[in-house]
mmCIF file of C-alpha atoms in Angstrom:
data_model
loop_
_atom_site.group_PDB
_atom_site.id
_atom_site.type_symbol
_atom_site.label_atom_id
_atom_site.label_comp_id
_atom_site.label_asym_id
_atom_site.label_seq_id
_atom_site.Cartn_x
_atom_site.Cartn_y
_atom_site.Cartn_z
ATOM 1 C CA MET Q 1 69.561 -104.117 134.984
ATOM 2 C CA ILE Q 2 67.606 -105.713 138.889
ATOM 3 C CA ARG Q 3 69.992 -105.304 141.503
ATOM 4 C CA LEU Q 4 69.219 -106.986 145.044
ATOM 5 C CA LYS Q 5 71.751 -105.929 148.222
ATOM 6 C CA ASN Q 6 71.933 -107.232 151.174
ATOM 7 C CA VAL Q 7 67.491 -107.902 151.045
ATOM 8 C CA ASN Q 8 66.364 -109.647 153.705
ATOM 9 C CA LYS Q 9 62.415 -109.959 154.800
ATOM 10 C CA TYR Q 10 60.382 -110.952 157.994
ATOM 11 C CA PHE Q 11 57.339 -112.093 158.932
ATOM 12 C CA TYR Q 12 55.158 -112.001 162.355
ATOM 13 C CA LYS Q 13 58.702 -109.541 162.484
ATOM 14 C CA ASP Q 14 59.677 -110.359 166.532
ATOM 15 C CA ASP Q 15 57.510 -112.926 167.642
ATOM 16 C CA PRO Q 16 57.483 -116.238 169.031
ATOM 17 C CA ARG Q 17 56.203 -116.958 165.048
ATOM 18 C CA GLU Q 18 58.568 -115.078 163.145
ATOM 19 C CA VAL Q 19 59.450 -116.621 160.190
ATOM 20 C CA HIS Q 20 63.165 -115.032 158.073
ATOM 21 C CA ALA Q 21 61.557 -115.065 154.350
ATOM 22 C CA LEU Q 22 64.468 -113.729 152.807
ATOM 23 C CA CYS Q 23 67.891 -113.941 154.007
ATOM 24 C CA ASP Q 24 70.796 -111.179 152.846
ATOM 25 C CA ILE Q 25 69.417 -111.927 149.425
ATOM 26 C CA ASN Q 26 72.481 -110.755 147.263
ATOM 27 C CA LEU Q 27 71.742 -111.243 143.004
ATOM 28 C CA THR Q 28 71.543 -108.725 139.879
ATOM 29 C CA VAL Q 29 69.557 -109.472 136.275
ATOM 30 C CA GLU Q 30 70.481 -108.328 133.932
ATOM 31 C CA ASN Q 31 68.704 -107.494 130.772
ATOM 32 C CA GLY Q 32 66.780 -109.893 128.658
ATOM 33 C CA GLU Q 33 67.563 -113.232 131.140
ATOM 34 C CA PHE Q 34 65.070 -115.908 131.069
ATOM 35 C CA THR Q 35 65.280 -116.447 135.104
ATOM 36 C CA LEU Q 36 63.379 -119.230 137.172
ATOM 37 C CA PHE Q 37 63.561 -118.341 141.598
ATOM 38 C CA ASN Q 38 62.924 -121.998 142.249
ATOM 39 C CA GLY Q 39 62.639 -124.491 145.467
ATOM 40 C CA PRO Q 40 60.469 -125.958 147.618
ATOM 41 C CA SER Q 41 56.773 -124.163 148.923
ATOM 42 C CA GLY Q 42 58.125 -121.555 151.908
ATOM 43 C CA CYS Q 43 61.503 -120.885 150.491
ATOM 44 C CA GLY Q 44 60.567 -117.377 149.696
ATOM 45 C CA LYS Q 45 61.043 -118.008 145.340
ATOM 46 C CA THR Q 46 56.847 -115.532 144.826
ATOM 47 C CA THR Q 47 58.679 -113.032 148.218
ATOM 48 C CA LEU Q 48 61.532 -112.694 146.396
ATOM 49 C CA LEU Q 49 59.452 -111.459 142.701
ATOM 50 C CA ASN Q 50 57.114 -109.330 144.968
ATOM 51 C CA ALA Q 51 60.025 -107.081 146.617
ATOM 52 C CA ILE Q 52 61.279 -107.178 143.197
ATOM 53 C CA GLY Q 53 57.839 -106.370 141.673
ATOM 54 C CA ALA Q 54 57.438 -103.140 144.535
ATOM 55 C CA LEU Q 55 54.521 -105.306 145.708
ATOM 56 C CA ASP Q 56 56.003 -106.098 148.869
ATOM 57 C CA SER Q 57 58.608 -104.255 151.160
ATOM 58 C CA ILE Q 58 61.877 -105.159 152.500
ATOM 59 C CA ASP Q 59 63.122 -105.219 156.076
ATOM 60 C CA SER Q 60 66.381 -103.918 154.793
ATOM 61 C CA GLY Q 61 68.102 -103.853 152.023
ATOM 62 C CA LYS Q 62 67.833 -102.607 148.765
ATOM 63 C CA ILE Q 63 66.763 -103.074 145.526
ATOM 64 C CA TYR Q 64 67.166 -101.552 141.912
ATOM 65 C CA LEU Q 65 66.141 -101.351 138.534
ATOM 66 C CA ASP Q 66 68.291 -99.677 136.599
ATOM 67 C CA GLU Q 67 69.605 -96.954 138.466
ATOM 68 C CA THR Q 68 65.804 -97.098 140.209
ATOM 69 C CA GLU Q 69 66.534 -98.171 144.112
ATOM 70 C CA ILE Q 70 62.745 -99.277 144.210
ATOM 71 C CA THR Q 71 62.709 -99.856 147.896
ATOM 72 C CA THR Q 72 62.874 -95.874 149.143
ATOM 73 C CA LEU Q 73 60.025 -94.736 146.613
ATOM 74 C CA SER Q 74 56.774 -93.769 147.835
ATOM 75 C CA GLU Q 75 53.561 -95.596 146.458
ATOM 76 C CA GLN Q 76 52.575 -94.102 144.682
ATOM 77 C CA ALA Q 77 56.313 -94.037 142.154
ATOM 78 C CA ARG Q 78 56.098 -97.764 143.310
ATOM 79 C CA THR Q 79 52.163 -97.454 141.629
ATOM 80 C CA GLU Q 80 53.797 -95.923 139.182
ATOM 81 C CA LEU Q 81 56.494 -98.073 138.644
ATOM 82 C CA ARG Q 82 54.525 -100.813 138.532
ATOM 83 C CA LEU Q 83 52.128 -99.181 135.110
ATOM 84 C CA THR Q 84 55.103 -98.459 133.687
ATOM 85 C CA GLN Q 85 57.871 -101.111 133.828
ATOM 86 C CA MET Q 86 56.088 -104.077 134.620
ATOM 87 C CA GLY Q 87 54.359 -107.057 133.356
ATOM 88 C CA PHE Q 88 52.290 -108.670 136.014
ATOM 89 C CA VAL Q 89 51.351 -113.077 135.292
ATOM 90 C CA PHE Q 90 49.795 -114.729 138.245
ATOM 91 C CA GLN Q 91 49.085 -118.998 139.015
ATOM 92 C CA SER Q 92 44.574 -117.202 139.080
ATOM 93 C CA TYR Q 93 45.146 -115.099 135.818
ATOM 94 C CA ASN Q 94 43.610 -112.051 137.195
ATOM 95 C CA LEU Q 95 41.875 -111.131 133.989
ATOM 96 C CA ILE Q 96 38.340 -109.264 134.263
ATOM 97 C CA PRO Q 97 35.517 -110.777 134.110
ATOM 98 C CA VAL Q 98 33.025 -108.482 132.198
ATOM 99 C CA LEU Q 99 35.693 -107.306 129.327
ATOM 100 C CA SER Q 100 36.571 -109.195 126.313
ATOM 101 C CA VAL Q 101 40.156 -110.602 125.571
ATOM 102 C CA GLU Q 102 40.916 -107.235 123.315
ATOM 103 C CA GLU Q 103 40.296 -105.024 126.038
ATOM 104 C CA ASN Q 104 41.738 -107.338 128.924
ATOM 105 C CA ILE Q 105 45.043 -107.226 127.098
ATOM 106 C CA SER Q 106 44.797 -103.490 125.854
ATOM 107 C CA PHE Q 107 44.130 -102.545 129.515
ATOM 108 C CA ILE Q 108 47.135 -101.321 130.856
ATOM 109 C CA MET Q 109 47.458 -99.881 126.811
ATOM 110 C CA ARG Q 110 44.867 -98.165 127.804
ATOM 111 C CA LEU Q 111 45.684 -96.270 131.772
ATOM 112 C CA ARG Q 112 49.465 -95.330 130.127
ATOM 113 C CA GLY Q 113 47.275 -93.152 126.999
ATOM 114 C CA PHE Q 114 48.819 -95.046 124.085
ATOM 115 C CA SER Q 115 46.611 -94.194 120.549
ATOM 116 C CA ASP Q 116 43.824 -96.286 119.280
ATOM 117 C CA LYS Q 117 46.411 -97.274 116.951
ATOM 118 C CA GLU Q 118 48.961 -98.150 118.877
ATOM 119 C CA ILE Q 119 46.654 -100.645 120.966
ATOM 120 C CA SER Q 120 44.727 -101.884 117.855
ATOM 121 C CA GLU Q 121 48.447 -102.863 115.958
ATOM 122 C CA ARG Q 122 50.329 -103.794 119.569
ATOM 123 C CA VAL Q 123 47.116 -106.033 120.437
ATOM 124 C CA LEU Q 124 47.310 -108.135 116.724
ATOM 125 C CA GLU Q 125 50.718 -108.314 117.471
ATOM 126 C CA ILE Q 126 50.319 -109.697 120.516
ATOM 127 C CA SER Q 127 47.715 -111.908 120.455
ATOM 128 C CA SER Q 128 48.594 -113.458 116.747
ATOM 129 C CA LEU Q 129 51.737 -114.248 118.590
ATOM 130 C CA LEU Q 130 50.336 -116.339 121.482
ATOM 131 C CA GLU Q 131 47.487 -117.200 119.154
ATOM 132 C CA ILE Q 132 44.438 -116.086 120.421
ATOM 133 C CA ASP Q 133 43.898 -114.003 118.250
ATOM 134 C CA ASN Q 134 41.059 -115.567 116.385
ATOM 135 C CA LYS Q 135 39.589 -114.975 120.888
ATOM 136 C CA LEU Q 136 39.253 -111.385 121.125
ATOM 137 C CA LYS Q 137 35.837 -110.903 121.288
ATOM 138 C CA LEU Q 138 34.986 -113.303 123.590
ATOM 139 C CA LEU Q 139 34.769 -113.448 127.067
ATOM 140 C CA PRO Q 140 37.218 -114.804 129.915
ATOM 141 C CA ASN Q 141 35.128 -117.435 130.852
ATOM 142 C CA GLU Q 142 33.815 -118.072 127.528
ATOM 143 C CA LEU Q 143 37.764 -119.949 127.387
ATOM 144 C CA SER Q 144 39.973 -122.708 128.524
ATOM 145 C CA GLY Q 145 42.145 -122.253 131.161
ATOM 146 C CA GLY Q 146 45.113 -122.195 128.580
ATOM 147 C CA GLN Q 147 43.912 -119.934 126.569
ATOM 148 C CA GLN Q 148 43.417 -117.368 129.480
ATOM 149 C CA GLN Q 149 46.744 -117.586 130.788
ATOM 150 C CA ARG Q 150 48.233 -116.298 127.417
ATOM 151 C CA VAL Q 151 46.054 -113.386 127.378
ATOM 152 C CA ALA Q 152 47.376 -112.733 131.804
ATOM 153 C CA VAL Q 153 50.856 -113.303 129.351
ATOM 154 C CA ALA Q 154 49.667 -111.148 125.994
ATOM 155 C CA ARG Q 155 48.324 -107.918 128.743
ATOM 156 C CA ALA Q 156 51.241 -107.924 131.011
ATOM 157 C CA VAL Q 157 53.558 -107.611 127.909
ATOM 158 C CA ALA Q 158 51.801 -105.612 125.606
ATOM 159 C CA ALA Q 159 52.452 -102.224 126.738
ATOM 160 C CA LYS Q 160 56.520 -103.204 126.739
ATOM 161 C CA PRO Q 161 57.418 -103.280 130.152
ATOM 162 C CA LYS Q 162 61.362 -104.014 130.919
ATOM 163 C CA ILE Q 163 60.669 -106.965 133.102
ATOM 164 C CA ILE Q 164 57.850 -109.742 133.436
ATOM 165 C CA LEU Q 165 57.750 -111.215 136.715
ATOM 166 C CA ALA Q 166 55.164 -114.641 136.517
ATOM 167 C CA ASP Q 167 54.832 -116.629 139.532
ATOM 168 C CA GLU Q 168 53.269 -120.109 138.611
ATOM 169 C CA PRO Q 169 52.080 -119.508 135.494
ATOM 170 C CA THR Q 170 51.239 -122.904 135.158
ATOM 171 C CA ALA Q 171 49.994 -123.870 138.069
ATOM 172 C CA ASN Q 172 46.606 -124.001 136.819
ATOM 173 C CA LEU Q 173 47.688 -126.058 133.478
ATOM 174 C CA ASP Q 174 47.648 -129.328 131.900
ATOM 175 C CA SER Q 175 51.695 -131.182 130.920
ATOM 176 C CA LYS Q 176 50.306 -129.903 127.427
ATOM 177 C CA ASN Q 177 49.414 -126.139 128.180
ATOM 178 C CA SER Q 178 52.284 -125.712 130.367
ATOM 179 C CA GLN Q 179 54.863 -126.619 127.714
ATOM 180 C CA ILE Q 180 52.855 -124.319 125.147
ATOM 181 C CA LEU Q 181 52.755 -121.038 127.186
ATOM 182 C CA MET Q 182 56.140 -122.094 128.308
ATOM 183 C CA ASP Q 183 57.695 -122.138 124.264
ATOM 184 C CA MET Q 184 55.605 -119.274 123.548
ATOM 185 C CA MET Q 185 57.386 -117.028 126.619
ATOM 186 C CA ARG Q 186 60.422 -118.419 125.427
ATOM 187 C CA GLU Q 187 59.330 -116.731 121.362
ATOM 188 C CA LEU Q 188 58.672 -113.234 123.473
ATOM 189 C CA ASN Q 189 61.449 -113.311 125.151
ATOM 190 C CA LYS Q 190 63.955 -113.440 122.320
ATOM 191 C CA LYS Q 191 61.250 -111.007 119.981
ATOM 192 C CA GLU Q 192 60.637 -108.506 122.650
ATOM 193 C CA GLY Q 193 64.205 -108.209 124.340
ATOM 194 C CA MET Q 194 62.308 -107.761 128.453
ATOM 195 C CA SER Q 195 63.768 -109.036 131.422
ATOM 196 C CA ILE Q 196 60.964 -112.915 132.447
ATOM 197 C CA LEU Q 197 61.453 -113.853 136.325
ATOM 198 C CA PHE Q 198 59.323 -117.017 137.106
ATOM 199 C CA ALA Q 199 58.896 -118.049 140.169
ATOM 200 C CA SER Q 200 58.244 -121.990 139.900
ATOM 201 C CA HIS Q 201 59.198 -125.580 141.200
ATOM 202 C CA ASP Q 202 57.607 -126.748 138.083
ATOM 203 C CA ASN Q 203 59.977 -128.693 136.066
ATOM 204 C CA LEU Q 204 59.438 -127.280 132.205
ATOM 205 C CA ILE Q 205 59.234 -124.117 133.741
ATOM 206 C CA MET Q 206 63.288 -124.743 135.091
ATOM 207 C CA ASP Q 207 63.352 -126.852 131.912
ATOM 208 C CA GLY Q 208 63.174 -123.362 129.696
ATOM 209 C CA ALA Q 209 64.838 -120.794 131.785
ATOM 210 C CA SER Q 210 68.357 -119.547 131.149
ATOM 211 C CA ARG Q 211 68.742 -118.959 134.265
ATOM 212 C CA VAL Q 212 67.780 -121.117 137.731
ATOM 213 C CA ILE Q 213 68.370 -119.191 142.087
ATOM 214 C CA GLU Q 214 67.214 -121.890 144.256
ATOM 215 C CA LEU Q 215 66.749 -120.274 146.735
ATOM 216 C CA LYS Q 216 65.710 -122.612 150.452
ATOM 217 C CA ASP Q 217 64.125 -121.490 153.929
ATOM 218 C CA GLY Q 218 64.657 -118.249 152.314
ATOM 219 C CA VAL Q 219 68.393 -118.522 151.714
ATOM 220 C CA LEU Q 220 70.279 -118.254 147.973
ATOM 221 C CA VAL Q 221 71.455 -121.757 148.003
ATOM 222 C CA ASP Q 222 72.500 -121.789 144.581
ATOM 223 C CA ASP Q 223 73.042 -119.783 140.810
ATOM 224 C CA TYR Q 224 73.423 -121.297 137.887
ATOM 225 C CA LYS Q 225 73.817 -120.486 133.826
ATOM 226 C CA LYS Q 226 72.431 -123.565 131.627
#
């Protein structure tokens, strides 16, 4: 479970350019949710996602992952939390270009000390589900954009984190590949039971999400389940 209590985030605080990026956000996300943070550019959705993912600090308020208050953790503890509890998917893929698809997918698992047998079985399981099991020996630059994003998703979920945070994952994909990716992530959500949180204004993600949280100028203006 993720809980946010009176979360505030500023950019250029105490400066004429000051932006109140997150305004007293109160929010609970239950385990296993498939949730979209939606709103126009600059509304605060990526800032909110980064705060939950312990990538950015906040100026006031509290954020909890289960019973752990992540806002008070040291940087080392936050790094450990991201490694063990979270998976990240970015619009630019962020694959390691010199590693094969198989090596990219297994990267987090190796950092966490999984055995070779566990890694081999999990890579095959996830790559088959995402239909990239015939690409495992290729390098990222030998793949299409849609295939690269599937590899990024596979890497994010391989170590079975509690939560996946996806920032505009379909931004660089055409509508067909966006739909394919969303269908696959929905299947992962059902099969793996992990929470998946998106920041996006893509209508395909809105159609597929089970919960939509609307933001405008840093304010949570709507929150509904479908």
